[in-house]
Short mmCIF file of C-alpha atoms in Angstrom, two decimals:
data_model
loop_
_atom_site.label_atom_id
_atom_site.label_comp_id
_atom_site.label_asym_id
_atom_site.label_seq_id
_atom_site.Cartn_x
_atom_site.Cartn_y
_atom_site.Cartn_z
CA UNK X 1237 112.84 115.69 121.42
CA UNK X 1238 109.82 113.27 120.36
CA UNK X 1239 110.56 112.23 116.45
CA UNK X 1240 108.13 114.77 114.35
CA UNK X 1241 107.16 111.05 112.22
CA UNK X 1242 105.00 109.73 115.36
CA UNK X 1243 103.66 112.79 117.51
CA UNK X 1244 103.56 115.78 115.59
CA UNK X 1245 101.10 116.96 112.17
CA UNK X 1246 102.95 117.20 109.09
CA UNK X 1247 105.79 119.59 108.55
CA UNK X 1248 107.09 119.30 104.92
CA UNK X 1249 106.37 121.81 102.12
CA UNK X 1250 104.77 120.79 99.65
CA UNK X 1251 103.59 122.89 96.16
CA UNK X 1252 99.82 124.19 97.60
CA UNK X 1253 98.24 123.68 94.48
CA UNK X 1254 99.88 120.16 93.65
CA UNK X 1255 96.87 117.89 93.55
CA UNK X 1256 94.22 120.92 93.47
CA UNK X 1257 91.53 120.44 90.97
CA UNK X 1258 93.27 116.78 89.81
CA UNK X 1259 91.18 113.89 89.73
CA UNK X 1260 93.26 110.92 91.70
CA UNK X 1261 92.05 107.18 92.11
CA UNK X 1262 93.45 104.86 95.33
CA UNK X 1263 93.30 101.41 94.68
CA UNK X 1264 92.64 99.46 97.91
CA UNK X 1265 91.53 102.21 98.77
CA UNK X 1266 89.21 101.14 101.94
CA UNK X 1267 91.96 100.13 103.70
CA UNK X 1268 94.32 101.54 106.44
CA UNK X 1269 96.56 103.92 104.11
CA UNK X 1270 92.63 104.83 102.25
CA UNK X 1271 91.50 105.87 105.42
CA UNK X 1272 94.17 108.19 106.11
CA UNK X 1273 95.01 109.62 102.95
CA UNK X 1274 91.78 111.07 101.56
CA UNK X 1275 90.82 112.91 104.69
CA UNK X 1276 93.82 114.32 105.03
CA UNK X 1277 94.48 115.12 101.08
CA UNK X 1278 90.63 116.58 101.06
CA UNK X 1279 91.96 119.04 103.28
CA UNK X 1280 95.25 120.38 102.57
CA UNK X 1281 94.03 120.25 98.57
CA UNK X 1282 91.08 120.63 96.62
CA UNK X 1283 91.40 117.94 94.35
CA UNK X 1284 88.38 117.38 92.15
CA UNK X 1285 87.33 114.17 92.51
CA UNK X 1286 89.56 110.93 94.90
CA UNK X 1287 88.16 107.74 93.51
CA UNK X 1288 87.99 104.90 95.92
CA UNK X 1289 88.37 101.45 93.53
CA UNK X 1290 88.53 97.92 95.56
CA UNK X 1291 87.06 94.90 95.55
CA UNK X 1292 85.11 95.10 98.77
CA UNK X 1293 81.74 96.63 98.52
CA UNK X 1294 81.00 96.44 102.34
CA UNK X 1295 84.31 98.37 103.18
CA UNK X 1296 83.23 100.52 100.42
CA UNK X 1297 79.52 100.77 102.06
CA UNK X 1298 80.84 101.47 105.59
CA UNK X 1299 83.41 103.97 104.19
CA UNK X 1300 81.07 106.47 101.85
CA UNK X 1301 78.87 107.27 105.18
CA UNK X 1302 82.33 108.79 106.46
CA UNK X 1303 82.10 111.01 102.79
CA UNK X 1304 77.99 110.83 102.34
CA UNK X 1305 78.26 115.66 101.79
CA UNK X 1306 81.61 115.09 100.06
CA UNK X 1307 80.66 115.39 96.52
CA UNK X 1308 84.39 114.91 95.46
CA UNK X 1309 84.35 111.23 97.32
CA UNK X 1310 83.54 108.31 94.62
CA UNK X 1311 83.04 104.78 94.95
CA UNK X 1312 84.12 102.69 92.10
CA UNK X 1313 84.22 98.39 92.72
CA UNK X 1314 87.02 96.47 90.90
CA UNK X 1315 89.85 94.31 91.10
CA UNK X 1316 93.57 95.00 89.86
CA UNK X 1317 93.61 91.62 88.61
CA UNK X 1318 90.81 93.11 86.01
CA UNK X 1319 92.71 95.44 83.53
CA UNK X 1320 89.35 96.18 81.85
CA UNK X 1321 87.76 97.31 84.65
CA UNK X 1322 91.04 99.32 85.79
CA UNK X 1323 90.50 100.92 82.27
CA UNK X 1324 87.45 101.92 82.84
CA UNK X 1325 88.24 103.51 86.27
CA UNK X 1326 90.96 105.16 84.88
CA UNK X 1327 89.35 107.31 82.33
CA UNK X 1328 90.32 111.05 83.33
CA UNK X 1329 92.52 109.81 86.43
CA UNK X 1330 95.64 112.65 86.45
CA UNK X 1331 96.94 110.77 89.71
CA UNK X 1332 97.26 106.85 90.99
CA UNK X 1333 97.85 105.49 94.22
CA UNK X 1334 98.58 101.94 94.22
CA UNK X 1335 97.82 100.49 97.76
CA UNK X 1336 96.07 97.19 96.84
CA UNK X 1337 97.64 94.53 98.08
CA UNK X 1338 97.67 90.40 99.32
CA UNK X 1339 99.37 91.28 102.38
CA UNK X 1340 99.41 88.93 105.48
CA UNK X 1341 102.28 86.97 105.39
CA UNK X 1342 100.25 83.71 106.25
CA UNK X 1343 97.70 84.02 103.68
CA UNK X 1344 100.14 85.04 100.97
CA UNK X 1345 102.44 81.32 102.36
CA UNK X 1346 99.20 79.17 101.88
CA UNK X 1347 97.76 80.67 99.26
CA UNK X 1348 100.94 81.76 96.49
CA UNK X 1349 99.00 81.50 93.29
CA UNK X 1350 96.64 84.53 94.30
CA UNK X 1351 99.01 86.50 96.14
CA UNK X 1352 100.84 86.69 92.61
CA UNK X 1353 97.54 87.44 90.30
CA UNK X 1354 97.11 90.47 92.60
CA UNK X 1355 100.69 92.12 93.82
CA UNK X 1356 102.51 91.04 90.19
CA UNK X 1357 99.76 90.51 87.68
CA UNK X 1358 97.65 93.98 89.29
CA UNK X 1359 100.50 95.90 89.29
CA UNK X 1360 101.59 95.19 85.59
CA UNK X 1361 97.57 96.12 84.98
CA UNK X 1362 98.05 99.02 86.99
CA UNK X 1363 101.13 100.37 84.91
CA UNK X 1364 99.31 99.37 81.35
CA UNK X 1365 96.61 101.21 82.22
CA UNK X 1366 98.20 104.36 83.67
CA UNK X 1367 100.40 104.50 80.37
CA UNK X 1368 97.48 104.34 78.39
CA UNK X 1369 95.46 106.53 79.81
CA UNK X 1370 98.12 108.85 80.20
CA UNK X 1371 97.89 109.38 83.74
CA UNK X 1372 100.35 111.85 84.69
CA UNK X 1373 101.71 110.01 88.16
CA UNK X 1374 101.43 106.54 89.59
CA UNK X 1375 102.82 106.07 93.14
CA UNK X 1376 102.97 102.26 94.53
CA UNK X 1377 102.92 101.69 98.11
CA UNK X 1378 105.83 99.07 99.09
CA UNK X 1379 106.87 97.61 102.42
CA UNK X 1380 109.89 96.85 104.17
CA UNK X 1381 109.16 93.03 103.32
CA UNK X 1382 110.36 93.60 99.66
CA UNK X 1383 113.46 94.58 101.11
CA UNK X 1384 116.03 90.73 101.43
CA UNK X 1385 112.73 89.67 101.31
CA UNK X 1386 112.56 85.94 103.16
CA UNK X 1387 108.61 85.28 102.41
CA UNK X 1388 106.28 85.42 99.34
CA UNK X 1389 104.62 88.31 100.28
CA UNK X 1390 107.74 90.20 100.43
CA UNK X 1391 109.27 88.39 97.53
CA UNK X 1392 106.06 89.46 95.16
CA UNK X 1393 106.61 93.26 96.39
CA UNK X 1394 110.16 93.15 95.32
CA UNK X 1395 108.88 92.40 91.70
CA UNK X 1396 106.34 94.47 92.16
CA UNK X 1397 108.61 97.59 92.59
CA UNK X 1398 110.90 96.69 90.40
CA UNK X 1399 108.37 96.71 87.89
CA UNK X 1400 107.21 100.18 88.99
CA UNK X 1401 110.41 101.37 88.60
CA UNK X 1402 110.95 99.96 84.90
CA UNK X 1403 107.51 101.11 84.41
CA UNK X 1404 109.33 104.61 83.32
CA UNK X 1405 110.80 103.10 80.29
CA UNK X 1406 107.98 101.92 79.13
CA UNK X 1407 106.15 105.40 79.27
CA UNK X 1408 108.60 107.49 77.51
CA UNK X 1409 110.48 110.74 78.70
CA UNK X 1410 107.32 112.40 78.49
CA UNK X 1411 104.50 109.85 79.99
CA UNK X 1412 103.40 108.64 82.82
CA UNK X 1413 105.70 109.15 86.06
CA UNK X 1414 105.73 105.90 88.28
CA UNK X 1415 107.87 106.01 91.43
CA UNK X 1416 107.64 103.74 95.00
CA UNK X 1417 107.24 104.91 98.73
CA UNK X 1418 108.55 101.89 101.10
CA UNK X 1419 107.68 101.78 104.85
CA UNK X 1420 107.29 99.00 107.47
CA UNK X 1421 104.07 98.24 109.79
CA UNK X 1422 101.44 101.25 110.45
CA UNK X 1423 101.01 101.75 113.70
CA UNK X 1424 97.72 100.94 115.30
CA UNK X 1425 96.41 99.61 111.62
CA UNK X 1426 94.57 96.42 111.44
CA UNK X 1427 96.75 93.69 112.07
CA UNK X 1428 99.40 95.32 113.66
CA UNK X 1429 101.16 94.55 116.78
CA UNK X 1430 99.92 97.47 119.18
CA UNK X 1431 95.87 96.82 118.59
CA UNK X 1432 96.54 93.22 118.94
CA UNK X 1433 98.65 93.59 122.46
CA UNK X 1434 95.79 95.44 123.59
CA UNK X 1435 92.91 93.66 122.83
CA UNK X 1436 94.53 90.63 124.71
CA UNK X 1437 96.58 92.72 127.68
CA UNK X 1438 93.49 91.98 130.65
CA UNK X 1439 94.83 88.28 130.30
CA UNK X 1440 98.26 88.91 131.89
CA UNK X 1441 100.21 87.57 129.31
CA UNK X 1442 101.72 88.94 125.76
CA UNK X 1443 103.14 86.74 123.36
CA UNK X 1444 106.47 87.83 122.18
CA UNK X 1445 108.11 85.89 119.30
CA UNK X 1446 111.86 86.96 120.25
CA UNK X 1447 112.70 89.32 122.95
CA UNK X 1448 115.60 90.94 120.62
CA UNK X 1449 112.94 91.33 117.96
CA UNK X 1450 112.95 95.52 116.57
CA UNK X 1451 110.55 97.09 114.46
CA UNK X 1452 110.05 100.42 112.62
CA UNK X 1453 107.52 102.68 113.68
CA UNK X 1454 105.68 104.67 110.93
CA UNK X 1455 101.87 106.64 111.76
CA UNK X 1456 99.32 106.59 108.96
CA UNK X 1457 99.89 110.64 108.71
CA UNK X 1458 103.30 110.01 107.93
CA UNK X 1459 102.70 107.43 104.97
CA UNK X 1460 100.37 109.51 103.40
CA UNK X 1461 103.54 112.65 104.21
CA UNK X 1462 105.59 110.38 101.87
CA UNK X 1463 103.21 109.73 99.28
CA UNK X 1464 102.63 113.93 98.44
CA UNK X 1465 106.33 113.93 98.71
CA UNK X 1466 106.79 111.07 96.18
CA UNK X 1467 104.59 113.38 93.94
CA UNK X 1468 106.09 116.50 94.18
CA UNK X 1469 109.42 115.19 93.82
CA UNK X 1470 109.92 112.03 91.48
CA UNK X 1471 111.59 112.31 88.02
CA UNK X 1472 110.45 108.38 87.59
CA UNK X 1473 112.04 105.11 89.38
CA UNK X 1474 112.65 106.50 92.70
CA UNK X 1475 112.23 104.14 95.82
CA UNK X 1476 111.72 106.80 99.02
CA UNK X 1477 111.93 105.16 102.19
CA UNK X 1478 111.08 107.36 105.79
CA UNK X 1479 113.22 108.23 108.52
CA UNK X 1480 111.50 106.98 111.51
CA UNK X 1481 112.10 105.44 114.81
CA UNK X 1482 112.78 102.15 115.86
CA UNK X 1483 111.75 100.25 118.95
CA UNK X 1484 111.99 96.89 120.79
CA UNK X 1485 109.33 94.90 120.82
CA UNK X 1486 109.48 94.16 124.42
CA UNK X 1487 109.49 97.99 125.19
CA UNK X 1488 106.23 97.92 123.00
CA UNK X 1489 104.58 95.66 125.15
CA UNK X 1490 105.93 96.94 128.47
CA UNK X 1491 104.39 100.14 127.57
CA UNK X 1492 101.02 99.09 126.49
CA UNK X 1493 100.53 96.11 129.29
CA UNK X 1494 102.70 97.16 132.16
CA UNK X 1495 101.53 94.44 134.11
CA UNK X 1496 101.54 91.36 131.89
CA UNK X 1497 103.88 89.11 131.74
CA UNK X 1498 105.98 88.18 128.40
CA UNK X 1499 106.06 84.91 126.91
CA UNK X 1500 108.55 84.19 124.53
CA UNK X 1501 107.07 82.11 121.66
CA UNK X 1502 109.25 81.58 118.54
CA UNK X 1503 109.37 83.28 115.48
CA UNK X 1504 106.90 82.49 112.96
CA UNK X 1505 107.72 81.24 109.80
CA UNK X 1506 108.31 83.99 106.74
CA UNK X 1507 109.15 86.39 109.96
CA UNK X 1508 112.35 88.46 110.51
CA UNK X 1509 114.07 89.67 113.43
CA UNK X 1510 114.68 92.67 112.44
CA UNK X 1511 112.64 94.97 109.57
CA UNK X 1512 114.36 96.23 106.89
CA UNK X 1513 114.10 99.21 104.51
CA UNK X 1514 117.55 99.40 102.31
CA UNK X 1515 119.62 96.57 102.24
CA UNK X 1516 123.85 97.07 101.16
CA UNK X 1517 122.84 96.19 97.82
CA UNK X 1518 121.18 99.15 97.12
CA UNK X 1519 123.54 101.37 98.84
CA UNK X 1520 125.52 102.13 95.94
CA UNK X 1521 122.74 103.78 94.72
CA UNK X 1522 121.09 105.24 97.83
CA UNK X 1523 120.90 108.98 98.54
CA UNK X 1524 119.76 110.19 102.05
CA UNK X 1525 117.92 113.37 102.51
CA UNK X 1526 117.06 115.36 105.89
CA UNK X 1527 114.07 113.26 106.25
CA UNK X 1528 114.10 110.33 103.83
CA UNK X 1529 116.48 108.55 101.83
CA UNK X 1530 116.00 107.61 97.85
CA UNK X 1531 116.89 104.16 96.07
CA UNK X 1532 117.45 105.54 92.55
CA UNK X 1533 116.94 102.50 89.60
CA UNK X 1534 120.02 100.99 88.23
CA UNK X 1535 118.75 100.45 85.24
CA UNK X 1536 119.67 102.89 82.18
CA UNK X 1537 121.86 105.30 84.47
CA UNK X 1538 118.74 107.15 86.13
CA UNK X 1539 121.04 106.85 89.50
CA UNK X 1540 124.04 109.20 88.36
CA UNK X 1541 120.96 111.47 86.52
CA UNK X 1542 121.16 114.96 88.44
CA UNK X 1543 117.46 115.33 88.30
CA UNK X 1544 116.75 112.60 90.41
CA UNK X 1545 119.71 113.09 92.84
CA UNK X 1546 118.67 116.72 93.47
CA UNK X 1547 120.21 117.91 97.01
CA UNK X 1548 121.31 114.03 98.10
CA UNK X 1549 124.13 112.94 99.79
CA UNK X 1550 125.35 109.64 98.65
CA UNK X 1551 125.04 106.82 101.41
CA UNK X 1552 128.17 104.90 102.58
CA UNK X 1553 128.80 101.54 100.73
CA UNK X 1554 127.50 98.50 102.72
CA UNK X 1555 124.65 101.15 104.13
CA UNK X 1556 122.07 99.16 105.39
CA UNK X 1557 118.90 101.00 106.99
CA UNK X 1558 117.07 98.51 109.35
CA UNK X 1559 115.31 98.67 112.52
CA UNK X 1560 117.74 97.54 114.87
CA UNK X 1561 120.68 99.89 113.38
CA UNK X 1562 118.61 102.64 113.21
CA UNK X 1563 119.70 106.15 115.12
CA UNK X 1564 116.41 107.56 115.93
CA UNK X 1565 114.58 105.22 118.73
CA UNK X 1566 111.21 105.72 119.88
CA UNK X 1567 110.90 106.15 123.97
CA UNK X 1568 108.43 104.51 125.89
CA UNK X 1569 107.27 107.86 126.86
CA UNK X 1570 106.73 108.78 123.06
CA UNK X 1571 104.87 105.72 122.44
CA UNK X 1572 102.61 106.52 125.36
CA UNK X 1573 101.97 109.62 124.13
CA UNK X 1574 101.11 108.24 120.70
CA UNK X 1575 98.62 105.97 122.31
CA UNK X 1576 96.89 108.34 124.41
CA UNK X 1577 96.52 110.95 120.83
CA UNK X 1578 95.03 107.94 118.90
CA UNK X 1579 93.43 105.45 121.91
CA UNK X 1580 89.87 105.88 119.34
CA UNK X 1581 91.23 104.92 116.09
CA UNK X 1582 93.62 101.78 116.95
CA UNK X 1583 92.65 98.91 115.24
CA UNK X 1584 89.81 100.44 113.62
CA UNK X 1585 90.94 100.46 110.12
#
């Protein structure tokens, strides 16, 4: 049976009227996740106004044609290193999502001082401003980076999350709600591994950095899936991470350049083997669910708290969730199919 993350629309209930008439701002919000998630949320709500704040005015340009008879699509410039200008974005926000991010690993090696004003200093802004404004849920994107994390960019996600999660303390019982959604690599996002295979596969030869190399396999439709869960579900402090398949990166390229040959080059530096979501630190505090598991804080006892366990079943200790132990593995059949359903949009955002 194909793995419902990759091939098939979204399945989980969700409250209908959750985000209907709310006003929600995305920052980085012209990126990959952007792209995705107010399309899709424009249609299964009716939220009043999604507010588009980043620092790019050309991605902001190219993106409000896509919106140009959408009164309920705004444009706002700013930077999450600005906390007045986040203020004044905020005003009348009911809902955040926090996608803004320093994210290639290279950039974020050469460059350390910036990658920290914008994925520490922004989201401490972020969470100031939320709790002043009294916005009534703040969900941070995360990445399986922050997870043993081995580079900066990773490393500054870790503290990023873990300030998310102590954000709830700071907000009171009955403030602001700020939880975290972690996931690896979207496939066929900018960047990624599949449009860049492709755009190179008529010169017979792929580069492959280590032919035991896994990775975790997540579609834009399902990271915007976790997100409205996130919402519907947090209490405050929760980490949900995705079930979703696995595969080898050699099976990757096999199925998107048949014919090429593989060259195995090394793997780069701040690179892992293997991806990982939940390392066996966490597992004494990690829940699993039919179709996501939940890192609950263990700060002030929030992972014994009922409300935030709900329905979970308590993971094994030592539980580790990472691509190359994972259960659920993507065929090359799947894959293909997954390619020929998105062939247009690859690489484009």
């Amino acid at each position: 049976r194909p793995p419902r993350s990759t091939l098939f629309p979204y399945t989980t209930l969700f409250r209908s009227d959750m985000l209907d008439g709310k006003t929600i701002l995305v920052t980085g919000g012209t990126g990959s996740f952007g792209h995705a998630f107010i399309p899709m949320t424009l249609e299964k709500y009716n939220p009043k106004k999604i507010i588009v704040f980043s620092r790019d005015e050309m991605k902001q340009w190219e993106m409000a044609k896509l919106f140009e008879n959408d009164h309920r699509v705004r444009f706002f410039i700013g930077d999450v290193r600005d906390k007045d200008r986040l203020y004044r974005a905020l005003d009348g926000v009911d809902y955040v999502v926090h996608a803004a991010a320093t994210k290639i690993v290279p950039i974020a090696e050469y460059n350390p001082f910036e990658c920290v004003k914008t994925n520490i200093n922004g989201a401490m802004n972020v969470i100031d401003a939320c709790i002043d404004h009294g916005v009534k849920g703040c969900v941070a994107l995360s990445t399986d980076k922050a997870s043993s994390p081995v580079n900066l960019y990773g490393a500054t996600k870790l503290a990023s999350d873990k300030l998310f999660v102590a954000g709830n303390a700071y907000s009171g019982e009955h403030g602001t709600r700020f939880s975290v959604v972690r996931y690896g690599n979207v496939m066929g996002s900018r960047g990624s591994v599949i449009p860049f295979f492709m755009s190179i596969k008529d010169k017979g030869i792929l580069p492959i950095t280590d032919d035991r190399m896994t990775r975790f396999m997540i579609s834009l439709d399902d990271a915007v899936d976790l997100v409205w869960h996130a919402f519907d579900d947090m209490v405050g402090g929760e980490v949900y991470v995705k079930k979703i398949p696995s595969m080898k990166v050699t099976d990757l390229a096999r199925v998107v350049a048949p014919e090429a040959r593989q060259d195995v080059v090394g793997i780069r530096p701040g690179e892992k083997l293997h991806e990982q979501m939940i390392g066996s630190e966490d597992s004494y505090h990690t829940y699993e669910y039919d179709e996501h598991f939940k890192i609950l804080p263990a700060i002030n006892g929030w992972d014994h708290c009922p409300e935030r366990i709900k329905n979970g079943r308590l993971v094994a200790e030592g539980f580790t969730y990472s691509s190359d132990n994972n259960t659920e593995w993507m065929t090359d059949a799947e894959l293909q199919a997954w390619i020929d359903i998105n062939r247009n949009k690859i690489g484009n955002i």
